Amino acid sequence: DIFADLKLADLHPDKRKKFWDNYNFQQEHYEKFYLIKSILAILEKPYTTRQLSKHFSRSLARVQDILIELKKQKKIKGFRVGSTTYWTKDDNLLIISKLKMDYLLFLDKPKHTSELQKHFKVCWKSSFGRLKEMEKLNLIRRENSGEWMKLKTQKNILII
């Protein structure tokens, strides 16, 4: 305050700019759990970590820490599509890839993994892995005969 009153920094042009920038600096303080509350409020529709990070002007690591904490508390869900995770708090929403939707559409009647493998021109392991992912989402199930069968679901499916 003494230096500002006496305008000592005004004597040197470089030091003048630095001094007044630092002197007028105001630090923002947020309320408790601001970011957690804000993220929960915005997750009505799916967002990626990168989108949330950009929206709140925070680092990816900081946003990811909060998202993982909320997931452990079962307040939000994360869906992997390709190498990207989409986050939402809507319990009635499933997010799947276009390829998984193609698998669902092809399963109009029960089929073996080998039939799916031939149709999509991939190895059986790739096809089986995709089917197991869809089984975890309760979209299909495997019968004792080894055939995969599509299940009816009441949830909304978003294809990304």
XYZ file of C-alpha atoms in Angstrom:
160
model
C 0.000 0.000 0.000
C 2.874 2.373 0.782
C 4.469 1.743 -2.625
C 1.104 2.221 -4.335
C 0.458 5.508 -2.487
C 3.912 6.845 -3.319
C 3.733 5.430 -6.879
C 7.291 4.169 -6.654
C 6.718 1.520 -9.327
C 5.738 4.216 -11.835
C 9.406 5.249 -12.077
C 10.289 2.176 -14.156
C 8.035 1.110 -17.098
C 8.626 -2.669 -16.787
C 8.264 -2.730 -13.018
C 5.201 -0.474 -13.226
C 3.157 -2.996 -15.240
C 4.207 -5.967 -13.059
C 3.507 -4.110 -9.829
C 0.019 -2.906 -10.759
C -0.939 -6.335 -12.157
C 0.055 -7.974 -8.876
C -1.366 -5.205 -6.710
C -4.827 -5.403 -8.315
C -4.913 -9.221 -8.255
C -8.073 -10.691 -6.706
C -8.250 -14.375 -5.883
C -11.570 -16.148 -6.382
C -12.907 -18.224 -3.519
C -15.615 -20.787 -4.153
C -18.162 -22.118 -1.705
C -17.679 -25.545 -0.169
C -18.283 -28.437 -2.623
C -18.897 -25.938 -5.450
C -17.435 -28.159 -8.164
C -19.192 -31.321 -6.955
C -22.575 -29.571 -6.846
C -22.012 -27.943 -10.227
C -20.994 -31.192 -11.909
C -24.003 -33.012 -10.493
C -26.289 -30.237 -11.713
C -24.947 -30.294 -15.265
C -24.907 -34.094 -15.709
C -28.543 -34.329 -16.787
C -27.148 -35.171 -20.221
C -23.901 -37.046 -20.976
C -20.559 -35.238 -20.922
C -16.963 -36.364 -21.309
C -14.290 -35.469 -18.772
C -12.701 -33.156 -21.317
C -15.978 -31.288 -21.891
C -16.508 -30.859 -18.146
C -12.920 -29.725 -17.683
C -13.342 -27.064 -20.354
C -16.747 -25.967 -19.017
C -15.486 -25.451 -15.447
C -11.955 -24.294 -16.414
C -10.333 -26.986 -14.311
C -7.662 -29.559 -15.100
C -8.627 -32.997 -16.389
C -7.114 -34.581 -13.279
C -9.204 -32.440 -10.888
C -12.459 -33.156 -12.726
C -11.590 -36.854 -13.008
C -11.003 -37.071 -9.230
C -14.467 -35.655 -8.559
C -16.140 -37.898 -11.153
C -14.543 -41.025 -9.682
C -15.608 -39.970 -6.179
C -19.207 -39.434 -7.371
C -19.165 -42.792 -9.162
C -18.064 -44.554 -5.951
C -20.989 -42.892 -4.168
C -23.262 -44.205 -6.983
C -24.498 -40.711 -7.835
C -23.340 -40.914 -11.466
C -22.538 -43.577 -14.072
C -19.744 -43.785 -16.612
C -20.118 -45.452 -20.013
C -17.093 -46.258 -22.182
C -17.562 -45.743 -25.906
C -14.325 -46.432 -27.734
C -11.650 -44.851 -25.577
C -13.909 -42.084 -24.227
C -15.950 -42.201 -21.031
C -19.312 -40.456 -20.993
C -20.680 -39.449 -17.584
C -24.345 -39.017 -16.671
C -26.560 -39.198 -13.607
C -29.596 -40.436 -15.557
C -30.302 -44.000 -14.332
C -32.644 -44.617 -17.236
C -29.970 -44.049 -19.912
C -27.544 -46.440 -21.595
C -24.822 -45.083 -23.857
C -23.480 -47.488 -26.481
C -21.447 -47.307 -29.672
C -22.805 -47.659 -33.203
C -21.136 -51.071 -33.460
C -22.930 -52.370 -30.373
C -26.192 -51.111 -31.819
C -25.432 -53.010 -35.031
C -24.915 -56.153 -32.940
C -28.272 -55.575 -31.235
C -30.051 -55.070 -34.529
C -28.468 -58.223 -35.986
C -29.662 -60.267 -32.989
C -33.255 -60.348 -34.229
C -33.268 -64.053 -33.294
C -30.864 -66.047 -31.084
C -27.457 -66.547 -32.739
C -24.091 -68.112 -31.963
C -20.900 -66.094 -31.637
C -19.618 -67.643 -34.872
C -22.591 -66.233 -36.817
C -21.922 -62.750 -35.476
C -18.206 -63.111 -36.174
C -18.834 -64.010 -39.821
C -21.341 -61.209 -40.333
C -19.100 -58.478 -38.855
C -15.894 -59.986 -40.333
C -13.947 -60.024 -37.068
C -12.326 -62.801 -35.061
C -14.477 -64.684 -32.560
C -12.651 -63.120 -29.573
C -13.533 -59.608 -30.694
C -17.148 -60.564 -31.260
C -17.335 -62.429 -27.945
C -15.830 -59.450 -26.078
C -18.406 -57.090 -27.566
C -21.201 -59.501 -26.594
C -19.908 -59.766 -23.007
C -19.864 -55.951 -22.728
C -23.488 -55.861 -23.853
C -24.343 -58.657 -21.414
C -23.023 -56.482 -18.541
C -25.426 -53.744 -19.675
C -28.327 -56.255 -19.588
C -29.011 -55.842 -23.292
C -28.431 -59.509 -24.185
C -27.889 -62.823 -22.446
C -26.304 -66.142 -23.341
C -28.458 -69.246 -23.296
C -27.199 -72.679 -22.190
C -27.062 -73.663 -25.869
C -24.420 -70.970 -26.455
C -26.738 -68.685 -28.393
C -26.992 -64.993 -27.646
C -30.475 -63.567 -27.213
C -31.574 -59.920 -27.152
C -33.413 -58.799 -23.990
C -36.139 -56.194 -23.771
C -35.113 -53.094 -21.882
C -37.059 -50.151 -20.500
C -33.986 -47.902 -20.556
C -33.309 -45.251 -23.171
C -30.377 -46.091 -25.432
C -28.149 -43.286 -26.696
C -25.902 -44.178 -29.622
C -22.634 -42.282 -29.918
